[in-house]
C-alpha positions as a printed NumPy array, in Angstrom:
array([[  0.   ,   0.   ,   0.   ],
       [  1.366,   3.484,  -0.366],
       [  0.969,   6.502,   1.872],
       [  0.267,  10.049,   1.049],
       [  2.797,  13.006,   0.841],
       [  0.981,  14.929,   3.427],
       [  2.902,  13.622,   6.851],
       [  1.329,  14.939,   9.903],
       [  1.211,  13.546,  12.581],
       [ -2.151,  14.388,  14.093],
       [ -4.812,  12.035,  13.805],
       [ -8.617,  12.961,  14.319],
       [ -9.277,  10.311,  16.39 ],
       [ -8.124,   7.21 ,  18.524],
       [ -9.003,   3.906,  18.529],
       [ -8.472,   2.075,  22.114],
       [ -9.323,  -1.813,  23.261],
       [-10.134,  -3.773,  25.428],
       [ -9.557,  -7.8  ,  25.063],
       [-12.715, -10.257,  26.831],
       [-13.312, -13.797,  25.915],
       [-14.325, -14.915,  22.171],
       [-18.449, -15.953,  22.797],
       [-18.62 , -19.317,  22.012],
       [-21.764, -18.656,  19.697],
       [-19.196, -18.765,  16.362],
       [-22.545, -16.221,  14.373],
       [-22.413, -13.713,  17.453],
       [-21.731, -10.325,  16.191],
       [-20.265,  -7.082,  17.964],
       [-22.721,  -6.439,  20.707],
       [-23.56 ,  -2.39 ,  21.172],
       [-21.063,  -0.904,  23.7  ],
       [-20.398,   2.523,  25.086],
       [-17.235,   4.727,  23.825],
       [-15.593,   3.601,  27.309],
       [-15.979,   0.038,  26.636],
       [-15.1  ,  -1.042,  23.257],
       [-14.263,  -4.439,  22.493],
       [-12.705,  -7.4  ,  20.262],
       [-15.484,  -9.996,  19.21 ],
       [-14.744, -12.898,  16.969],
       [-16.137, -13.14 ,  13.554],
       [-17.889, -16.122,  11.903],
       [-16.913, -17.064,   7.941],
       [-20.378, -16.279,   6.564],
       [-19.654, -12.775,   7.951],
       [-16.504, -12.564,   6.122],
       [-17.892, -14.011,   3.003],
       [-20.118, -10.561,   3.464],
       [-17.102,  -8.362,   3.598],
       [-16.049, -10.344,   0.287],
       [-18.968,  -9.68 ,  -1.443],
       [-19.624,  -5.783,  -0.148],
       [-15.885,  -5.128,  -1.544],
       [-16.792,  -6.652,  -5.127],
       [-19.921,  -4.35 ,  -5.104],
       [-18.228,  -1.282,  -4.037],
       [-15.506,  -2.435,  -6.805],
       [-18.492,  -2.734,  -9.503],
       [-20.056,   0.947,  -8.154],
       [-16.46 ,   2.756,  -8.424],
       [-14.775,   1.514, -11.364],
       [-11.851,   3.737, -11.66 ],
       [-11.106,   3.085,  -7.802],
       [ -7.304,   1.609,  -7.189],
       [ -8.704,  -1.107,  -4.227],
       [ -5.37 ,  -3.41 ,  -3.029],
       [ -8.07 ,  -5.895,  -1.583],
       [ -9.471,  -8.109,  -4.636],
       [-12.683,  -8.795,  -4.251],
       [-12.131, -12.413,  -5.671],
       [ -9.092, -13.115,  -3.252],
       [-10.776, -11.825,  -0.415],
       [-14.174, -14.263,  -1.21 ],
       [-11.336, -17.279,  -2.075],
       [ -8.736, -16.899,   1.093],
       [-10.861, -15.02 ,   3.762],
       [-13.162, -17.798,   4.686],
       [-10.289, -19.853,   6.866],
       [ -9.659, -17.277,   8.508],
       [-11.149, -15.669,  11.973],
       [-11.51 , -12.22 ,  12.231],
       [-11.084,  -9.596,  14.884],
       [-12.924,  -6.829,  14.978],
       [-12.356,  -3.346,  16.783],
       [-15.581,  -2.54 ,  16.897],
       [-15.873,   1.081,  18.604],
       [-13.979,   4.264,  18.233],
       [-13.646,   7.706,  20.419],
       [-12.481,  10.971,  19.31 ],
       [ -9.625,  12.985,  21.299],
       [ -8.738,  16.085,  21.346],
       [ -7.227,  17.897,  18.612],
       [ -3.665,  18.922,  19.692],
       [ -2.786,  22.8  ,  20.296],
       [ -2.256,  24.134,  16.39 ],
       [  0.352,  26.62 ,  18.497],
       [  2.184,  22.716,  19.742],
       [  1.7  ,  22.092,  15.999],
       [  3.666,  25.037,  14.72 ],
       [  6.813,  24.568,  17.127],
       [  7.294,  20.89 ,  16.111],
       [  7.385,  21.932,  12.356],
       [  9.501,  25.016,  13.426],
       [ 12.129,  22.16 ,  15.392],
       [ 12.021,  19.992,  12.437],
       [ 10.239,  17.108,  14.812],
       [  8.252,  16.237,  11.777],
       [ 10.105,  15.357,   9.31 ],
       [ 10.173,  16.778,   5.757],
       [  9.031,  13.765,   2.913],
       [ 12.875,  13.137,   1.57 ],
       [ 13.805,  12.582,   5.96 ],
       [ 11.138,   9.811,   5.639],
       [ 12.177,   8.377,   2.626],
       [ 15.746,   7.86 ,   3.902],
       [ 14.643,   6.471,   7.499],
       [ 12.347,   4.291,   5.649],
       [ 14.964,   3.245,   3.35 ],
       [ 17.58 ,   2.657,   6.332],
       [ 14.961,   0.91 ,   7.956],
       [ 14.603,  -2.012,   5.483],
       [ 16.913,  -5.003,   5.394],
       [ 19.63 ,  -5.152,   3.043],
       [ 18.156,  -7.133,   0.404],
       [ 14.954,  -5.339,   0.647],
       [ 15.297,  -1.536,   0.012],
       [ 11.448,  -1.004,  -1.89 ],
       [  8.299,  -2.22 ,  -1.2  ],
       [  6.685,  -2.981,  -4.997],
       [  2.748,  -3.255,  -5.159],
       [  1.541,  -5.886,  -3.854],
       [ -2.658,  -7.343,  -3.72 ],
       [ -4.009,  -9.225,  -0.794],
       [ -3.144, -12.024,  -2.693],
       [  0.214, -11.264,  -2.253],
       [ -0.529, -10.728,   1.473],
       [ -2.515, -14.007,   1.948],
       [  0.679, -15.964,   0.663],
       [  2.206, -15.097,   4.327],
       [ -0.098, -16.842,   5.741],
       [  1.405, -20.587,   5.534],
       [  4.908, -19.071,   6.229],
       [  4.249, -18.907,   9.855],
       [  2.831, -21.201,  12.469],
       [  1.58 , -18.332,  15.015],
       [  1.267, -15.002,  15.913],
       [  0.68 , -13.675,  12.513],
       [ -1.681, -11.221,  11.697],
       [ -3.467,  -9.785,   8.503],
       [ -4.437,  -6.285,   9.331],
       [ -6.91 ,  -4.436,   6.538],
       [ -8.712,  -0.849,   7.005],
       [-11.955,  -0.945,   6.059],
       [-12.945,   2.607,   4.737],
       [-16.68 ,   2.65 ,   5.203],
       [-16.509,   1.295,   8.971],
       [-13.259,   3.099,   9.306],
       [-11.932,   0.343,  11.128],
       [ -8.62 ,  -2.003,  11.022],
       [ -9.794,  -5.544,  10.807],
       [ -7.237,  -8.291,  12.062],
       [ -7.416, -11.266,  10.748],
       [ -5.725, -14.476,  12.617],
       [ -5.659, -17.597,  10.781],
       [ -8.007, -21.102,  12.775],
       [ -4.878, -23.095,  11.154],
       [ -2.376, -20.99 ,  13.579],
       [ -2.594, -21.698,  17.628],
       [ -3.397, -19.026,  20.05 ],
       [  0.004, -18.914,  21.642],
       [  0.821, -16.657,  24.736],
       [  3.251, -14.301,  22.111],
       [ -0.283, -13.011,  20.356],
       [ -0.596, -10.958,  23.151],
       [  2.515,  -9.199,  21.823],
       [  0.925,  -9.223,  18.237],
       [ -1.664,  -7.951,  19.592],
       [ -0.45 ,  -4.712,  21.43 ],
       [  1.469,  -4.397,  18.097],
       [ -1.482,  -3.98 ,  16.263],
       [ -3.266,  -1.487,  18.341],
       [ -0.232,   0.765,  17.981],
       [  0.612,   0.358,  14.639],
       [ -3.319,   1.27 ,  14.308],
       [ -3.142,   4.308,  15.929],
       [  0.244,   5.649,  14.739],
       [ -0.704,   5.284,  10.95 ],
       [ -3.399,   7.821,  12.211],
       [ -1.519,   9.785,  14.068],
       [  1.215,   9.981,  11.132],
       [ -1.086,   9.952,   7.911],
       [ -4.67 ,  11.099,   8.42 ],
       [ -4.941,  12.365,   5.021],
       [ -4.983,   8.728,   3.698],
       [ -7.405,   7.592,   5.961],
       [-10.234,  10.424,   4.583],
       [-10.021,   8.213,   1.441],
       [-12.691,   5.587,  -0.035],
       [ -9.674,   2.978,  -0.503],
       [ -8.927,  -0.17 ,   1.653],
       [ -5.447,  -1.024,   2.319],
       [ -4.099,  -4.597,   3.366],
       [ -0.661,  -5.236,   5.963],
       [  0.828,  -8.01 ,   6.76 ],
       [  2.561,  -7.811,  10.56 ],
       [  3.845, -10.799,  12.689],
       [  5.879, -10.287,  16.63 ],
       [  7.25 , -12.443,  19.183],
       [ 10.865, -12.513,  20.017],
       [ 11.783, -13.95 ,  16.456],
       [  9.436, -14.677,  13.783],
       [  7.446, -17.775,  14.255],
       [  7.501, -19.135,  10.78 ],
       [  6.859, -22.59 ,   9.766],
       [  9.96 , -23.391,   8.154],
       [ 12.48 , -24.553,  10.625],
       [ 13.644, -27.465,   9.481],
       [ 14.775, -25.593,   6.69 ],
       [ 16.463, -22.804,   8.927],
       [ 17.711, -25.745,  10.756],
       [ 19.916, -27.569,   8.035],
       [ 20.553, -24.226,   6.064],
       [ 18.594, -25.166,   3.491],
       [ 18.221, -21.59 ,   1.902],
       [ 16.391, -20.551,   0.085],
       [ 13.281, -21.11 ,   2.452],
       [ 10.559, -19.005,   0.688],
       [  9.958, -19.95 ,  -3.233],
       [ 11.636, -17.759,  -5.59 ],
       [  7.99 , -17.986,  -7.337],
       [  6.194, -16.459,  -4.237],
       [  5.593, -12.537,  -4.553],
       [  4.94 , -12.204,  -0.455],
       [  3.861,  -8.694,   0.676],
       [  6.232,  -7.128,   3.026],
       [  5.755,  -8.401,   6.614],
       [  6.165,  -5.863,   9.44 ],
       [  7.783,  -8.119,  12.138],
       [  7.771,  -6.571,  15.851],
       [ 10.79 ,  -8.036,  17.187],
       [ 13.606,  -9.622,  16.1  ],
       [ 14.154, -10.712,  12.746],
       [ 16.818, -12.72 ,  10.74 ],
       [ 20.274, -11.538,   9.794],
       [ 20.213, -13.587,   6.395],
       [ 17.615, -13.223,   3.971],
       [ 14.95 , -16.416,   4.911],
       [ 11.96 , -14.437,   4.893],
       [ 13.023, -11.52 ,   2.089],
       [ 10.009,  -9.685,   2.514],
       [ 10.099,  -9.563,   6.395],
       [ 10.859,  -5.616,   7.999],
       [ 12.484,  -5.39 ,  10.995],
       [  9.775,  -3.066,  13.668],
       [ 10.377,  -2.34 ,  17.536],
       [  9.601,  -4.669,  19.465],
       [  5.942,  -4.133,  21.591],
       [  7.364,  -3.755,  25.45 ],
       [  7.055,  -0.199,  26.796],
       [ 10.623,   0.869,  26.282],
       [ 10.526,   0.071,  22.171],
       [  7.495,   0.495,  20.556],
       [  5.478,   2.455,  23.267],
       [  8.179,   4.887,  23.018],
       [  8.486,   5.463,  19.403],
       [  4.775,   6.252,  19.447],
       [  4.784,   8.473,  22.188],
       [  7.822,  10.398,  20.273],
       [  5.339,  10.3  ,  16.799],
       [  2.712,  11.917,  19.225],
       [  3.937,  14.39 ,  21.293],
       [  7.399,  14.625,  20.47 ],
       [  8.773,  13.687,  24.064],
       [ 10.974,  10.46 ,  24.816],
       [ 10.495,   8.439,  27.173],
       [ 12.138,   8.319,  30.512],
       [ 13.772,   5.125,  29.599],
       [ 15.667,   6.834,  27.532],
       [ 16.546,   9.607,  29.473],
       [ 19.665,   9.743,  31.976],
       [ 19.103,   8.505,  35.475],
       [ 18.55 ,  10.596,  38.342],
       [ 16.425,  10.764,  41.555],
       [ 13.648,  12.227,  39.356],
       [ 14.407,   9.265,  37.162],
       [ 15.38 ,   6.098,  38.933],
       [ 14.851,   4.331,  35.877],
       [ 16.719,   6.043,  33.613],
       [ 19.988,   5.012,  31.615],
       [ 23.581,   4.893,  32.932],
       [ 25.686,   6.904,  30.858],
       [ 29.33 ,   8.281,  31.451],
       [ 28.505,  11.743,  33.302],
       [ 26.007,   9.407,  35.332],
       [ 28.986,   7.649,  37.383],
       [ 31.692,  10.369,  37.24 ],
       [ 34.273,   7.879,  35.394],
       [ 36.308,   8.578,  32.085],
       [ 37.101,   5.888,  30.296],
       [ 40.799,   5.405,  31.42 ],
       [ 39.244,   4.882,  34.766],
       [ 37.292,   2.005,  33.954],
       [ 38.307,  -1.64 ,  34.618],
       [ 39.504,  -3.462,  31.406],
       [ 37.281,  -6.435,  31.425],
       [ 34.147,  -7.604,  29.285],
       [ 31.014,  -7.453,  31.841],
       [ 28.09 ,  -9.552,  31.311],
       [ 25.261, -10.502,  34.086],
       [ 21.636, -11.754,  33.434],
       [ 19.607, -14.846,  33.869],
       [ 20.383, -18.007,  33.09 ],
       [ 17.495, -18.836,  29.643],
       [ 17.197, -21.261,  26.906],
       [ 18.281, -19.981,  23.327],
       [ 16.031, -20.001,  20.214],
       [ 15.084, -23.678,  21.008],
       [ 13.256, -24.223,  18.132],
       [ 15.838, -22.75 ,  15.718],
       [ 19.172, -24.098,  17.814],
       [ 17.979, -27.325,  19.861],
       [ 21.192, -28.842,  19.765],
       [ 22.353, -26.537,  21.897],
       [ 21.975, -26.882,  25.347],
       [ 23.276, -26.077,  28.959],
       [ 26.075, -28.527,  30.705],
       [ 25.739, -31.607,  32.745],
       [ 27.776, -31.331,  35.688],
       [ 28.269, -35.086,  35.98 ],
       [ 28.753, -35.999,  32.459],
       [ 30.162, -32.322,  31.017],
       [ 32.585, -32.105,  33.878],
       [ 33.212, -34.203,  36.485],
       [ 32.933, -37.334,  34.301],
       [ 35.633, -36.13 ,  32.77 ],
       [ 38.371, -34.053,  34.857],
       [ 41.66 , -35.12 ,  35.312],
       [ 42.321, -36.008,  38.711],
       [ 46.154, -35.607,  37.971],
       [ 46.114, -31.716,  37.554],
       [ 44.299, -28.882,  40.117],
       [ 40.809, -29.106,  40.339],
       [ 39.893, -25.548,  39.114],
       [ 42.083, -26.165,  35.853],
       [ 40.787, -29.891,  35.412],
       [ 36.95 , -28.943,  35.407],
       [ 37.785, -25.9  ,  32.886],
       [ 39.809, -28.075,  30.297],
       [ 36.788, -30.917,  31.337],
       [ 33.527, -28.361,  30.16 ],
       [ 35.857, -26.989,  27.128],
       [ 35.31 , -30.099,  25.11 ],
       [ 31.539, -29.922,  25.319],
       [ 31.907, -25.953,  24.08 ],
       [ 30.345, -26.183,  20.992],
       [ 27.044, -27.779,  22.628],
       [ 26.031, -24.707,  25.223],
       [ 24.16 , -22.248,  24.928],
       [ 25.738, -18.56 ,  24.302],
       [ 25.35 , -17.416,  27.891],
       [ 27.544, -21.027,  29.383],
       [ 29.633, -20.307,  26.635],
       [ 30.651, -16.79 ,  28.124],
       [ 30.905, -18.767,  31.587],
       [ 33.348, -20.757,  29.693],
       [ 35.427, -17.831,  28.619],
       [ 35.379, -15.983,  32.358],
       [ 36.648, -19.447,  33.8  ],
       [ 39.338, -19.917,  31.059],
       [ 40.056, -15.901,  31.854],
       [ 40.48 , -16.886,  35.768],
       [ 42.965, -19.086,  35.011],
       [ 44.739, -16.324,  32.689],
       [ 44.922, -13.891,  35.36 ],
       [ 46.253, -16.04 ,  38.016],
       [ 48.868, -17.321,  35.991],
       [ 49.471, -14.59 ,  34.94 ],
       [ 53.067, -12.838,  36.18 ],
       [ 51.6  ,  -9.05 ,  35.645],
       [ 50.943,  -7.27 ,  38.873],
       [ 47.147,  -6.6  ,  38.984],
       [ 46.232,  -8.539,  36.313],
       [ 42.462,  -9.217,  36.358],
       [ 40.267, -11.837,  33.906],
       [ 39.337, -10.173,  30.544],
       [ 35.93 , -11.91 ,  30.948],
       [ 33.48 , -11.374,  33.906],
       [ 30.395, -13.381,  32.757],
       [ 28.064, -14.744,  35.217],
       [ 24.312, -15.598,  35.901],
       [ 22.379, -13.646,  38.461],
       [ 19.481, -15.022,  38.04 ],
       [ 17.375, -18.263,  36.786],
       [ 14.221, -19.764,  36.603],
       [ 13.846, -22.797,  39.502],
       [ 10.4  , -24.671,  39.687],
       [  8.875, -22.129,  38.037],
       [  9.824, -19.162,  39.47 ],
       [ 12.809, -16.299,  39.278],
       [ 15.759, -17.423,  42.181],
       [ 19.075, -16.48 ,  42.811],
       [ 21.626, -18.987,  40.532],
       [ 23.465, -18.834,  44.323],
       [ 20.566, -20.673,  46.167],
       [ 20.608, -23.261,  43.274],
       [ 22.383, -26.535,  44.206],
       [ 22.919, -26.708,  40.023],
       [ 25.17 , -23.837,  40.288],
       [ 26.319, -24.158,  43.011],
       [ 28.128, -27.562,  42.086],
       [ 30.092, -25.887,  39.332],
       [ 31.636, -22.782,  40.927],
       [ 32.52 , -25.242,  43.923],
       [ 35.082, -26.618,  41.658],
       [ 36.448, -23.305,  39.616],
       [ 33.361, -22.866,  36.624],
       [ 32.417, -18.953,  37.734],
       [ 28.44 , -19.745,  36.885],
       [ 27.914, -17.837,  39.925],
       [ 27.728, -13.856,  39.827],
       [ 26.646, -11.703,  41.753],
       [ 24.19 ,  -9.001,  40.725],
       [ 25.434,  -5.816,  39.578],
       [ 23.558,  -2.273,  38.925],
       [ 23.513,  -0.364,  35.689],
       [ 25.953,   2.306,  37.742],
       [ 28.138,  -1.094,  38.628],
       [ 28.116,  -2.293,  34.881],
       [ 29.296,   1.343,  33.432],
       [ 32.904,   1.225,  35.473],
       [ 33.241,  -1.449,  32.789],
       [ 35.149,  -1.127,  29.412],
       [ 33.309,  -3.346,  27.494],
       [ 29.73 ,  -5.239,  27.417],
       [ 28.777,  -8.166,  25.212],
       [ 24.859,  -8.961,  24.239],
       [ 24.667, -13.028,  24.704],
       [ 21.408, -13.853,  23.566],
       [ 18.479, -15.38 ,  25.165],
       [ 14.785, -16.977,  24.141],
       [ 14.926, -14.603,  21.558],
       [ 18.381, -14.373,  20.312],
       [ 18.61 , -10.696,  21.796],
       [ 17.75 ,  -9.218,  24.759],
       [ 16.633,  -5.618,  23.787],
       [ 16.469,  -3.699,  27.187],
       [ 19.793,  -4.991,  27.979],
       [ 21.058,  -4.345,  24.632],
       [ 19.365,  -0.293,  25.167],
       [ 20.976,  -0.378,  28.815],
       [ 24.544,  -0.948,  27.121],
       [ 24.247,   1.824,  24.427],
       [ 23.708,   4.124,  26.946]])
């Protein structure tokens, strides 16, 4: 779809949701509700066949119209699929034209060329235009993911975005991210175009979110089997919220914030009012949440200790796309096979270095602070301290967060020399540090951390 030149970004009004329980009558329609109460009802096919058949009239009535939602595609592909409905809108207040003025004044909305570079910048490498596309073309993303996929469409004569979530996907706990994604991605396309949405024409999207795409094809991710996607597939670009991959398996697939309140929440509170958020902002007493940065602690950087600082929780990695890898066995990674001959510490390192390749990133970086131990104490430089200090602070234990220190699995290796063991450190402890490493998580990243290091 293609948005208009005018980019303000002041919408007219505000859509806002609330989620309640699908009816189990599958022909139940959206009830009435008050502006303070809207809601999210599930749609039955026969309903959608409707929509199919309105379009195609509307199509017939306005011949010269440019609609990206076929009439014949929608009647052919919609029926699968169950729809979500906003069903109620409010209006808010228009925004002080004086407000208005200064932005455009500061440059905080950006001229049309601006736009067309971030939106260039923000594409992936192999993917810097966005060609036509139909809803055919959007409907073709459907099989390439098993959940938390979502096809969005703005229906002009309701004025409404429509989200459409496939019966053939399951209702997974990550939808709530999708979700959340959608409602903002809703509003802000308001907020930063409303001259396309005063328009008679519908416009399809294709978004997905979760911590990395959920597509179907992992056995082909798996084995490196690329291409994934056919070459013969036109897919419609897919606006991901979250992580996405590095190499090109899903070529269509765009790279948005992830929905948590210091990504996406932000950006759209900087697309409304022009503010950031205090996550962003340095941390003070009027900000105890703020970021660390270098004025924050007082410290140059010749004051800081020369070591690579890492401390988080101990979490699987992208199980379904790495589930060879693993965390250690104590009793078959090391102390099945240390060499009683040598000192314990050194025994137990060279033991859980042979079984390297099989951890997960975070035991790997425990690896390389127990290897760096043995560095520094060997070492005949006065002061010398470990290049690495990587250690867990936290993990999950029967179901809830614990300290890795009140865990008899941790505690077993750092009893013999493996520094899985760390305390927990502040953001004002981790800046007197030269250098920070990411080591990914159940998502690959982890993007507050990630934020907390930039800073």
């Amino acid at each position: 779809f293609s948005l208009p030149s005018n980019k303000s970004m002041f919408a007219s009004h505000i859509i806002f949701v609330r989620l309640q329980k699908p009816s189990s009558n599958p022909q139940q329609r959206c009830s009435t509700a008050s502006p303070k109460e809207p809601i999210i009802k599930i749609y039955s096919v026969s309903m959608i066949e409707n929509l199919a058949y309105k379009i195609l009239d509307r199509i017939r009535r306005r011949r010269n119209s440019i609609l990206l939602i076929f009439a014949i595609s929608v009647a052919l592909y919609l029926p699968p699929l169950t729809t979500l409905l906003l069903c109620d809108r409010i209006d808010a207040h228009s925004l002080d034209s004086r407000l208005l003025r200064r932005l455009r004044e500061e440059g905080t909305i950006p001229k049309d060329e601006e736009i067309e570079i971030a939106h260039q910048l923000a594409l992936p490498p192999q993917s810097r235009s966005i060609a036509p596309y139909n809803l055919e073309n959007v409907l073709q993303a459907v099989d390439l993911f098993h959940n938390t996929f979502f096809i969005v469409i703005y229906d002009p004569e309701e004025d409404t975005f429509i989200a459409y979530y496939s019966r053939n996907h399951k209702w997974v706990a990550s939808v709530a991210k999708l979700i959340n994604s959608f409602k903002i991605l809703a509003n802000s396309l308001r907020l930063m175009f409303p001259e396309r949405f005063k328009s008679e024409k519908e416009f399809a999207i294709a978004i997905s979110s979760g911590d990395y795409p959920a597509v179907s094809m992992i056995e082909c991710i798996r084995h490196d089997k690329l291409p994934c996607v056919s070459e013969e597939l036109n897919v419609a670009p897919i606006f991901h919220f979250g992580s996405v991959f590095t190499e090109n398996i899903v070529p269509s697939m765009i790279a948005m914030p992830m929905p948590q309140g210091n990504h996406l929440s932000c950006y759209h509170r900087w697309a409304q009012h022009g503010v950031l958020c205090n996550d962003y902002l340095p941390r003070g007493l009027s900000n105890p949440n703020g970021l660390v940065f270098g004025d924050t602690v007082g410290l140059t950087w010749d004051d800081l200790i020369p070591s690579l600082v890492w401390r988080g929780t101990d979490f699987s990695y992208l199980t379904k796309m790495k589930p060879a890898l693993r965390k250690p066995d104590f009793e078959k990674d090391v102390k099945g096979k240390m060499n009683r001959r040598i000192e314990e510490k050194e025994s137990a390192v060279r033991a859980i270095r042979k079984s390297y390749n099989s951890l997960i990133p975070r035991w790997k970086g425990v690896v390389w602070t127990a290897q760096a131990e043995l560095e520094a104490r060997k070492s005949k430089e006065e002061g010398s301290i470990p290049w690495a200090n990587i250690k867990f602070a936290g993990c999950m234990h029967e179901g809830q967060k614990a300290k890795v220190g009140d865990v008899e699995y941790y505690q077993q290796f750092d009893a013999i020399g493996i520094p899985a063991v760390g305390e927990g450190m502040s953001l004002e402890e981790l800046a007197r540090h030269k250098y920070h490493i990411d080591l990914g998580g159940g998502g690959g990243t982890t993007w507050s951390g990630t934020l907390e290091k930039l800073g």
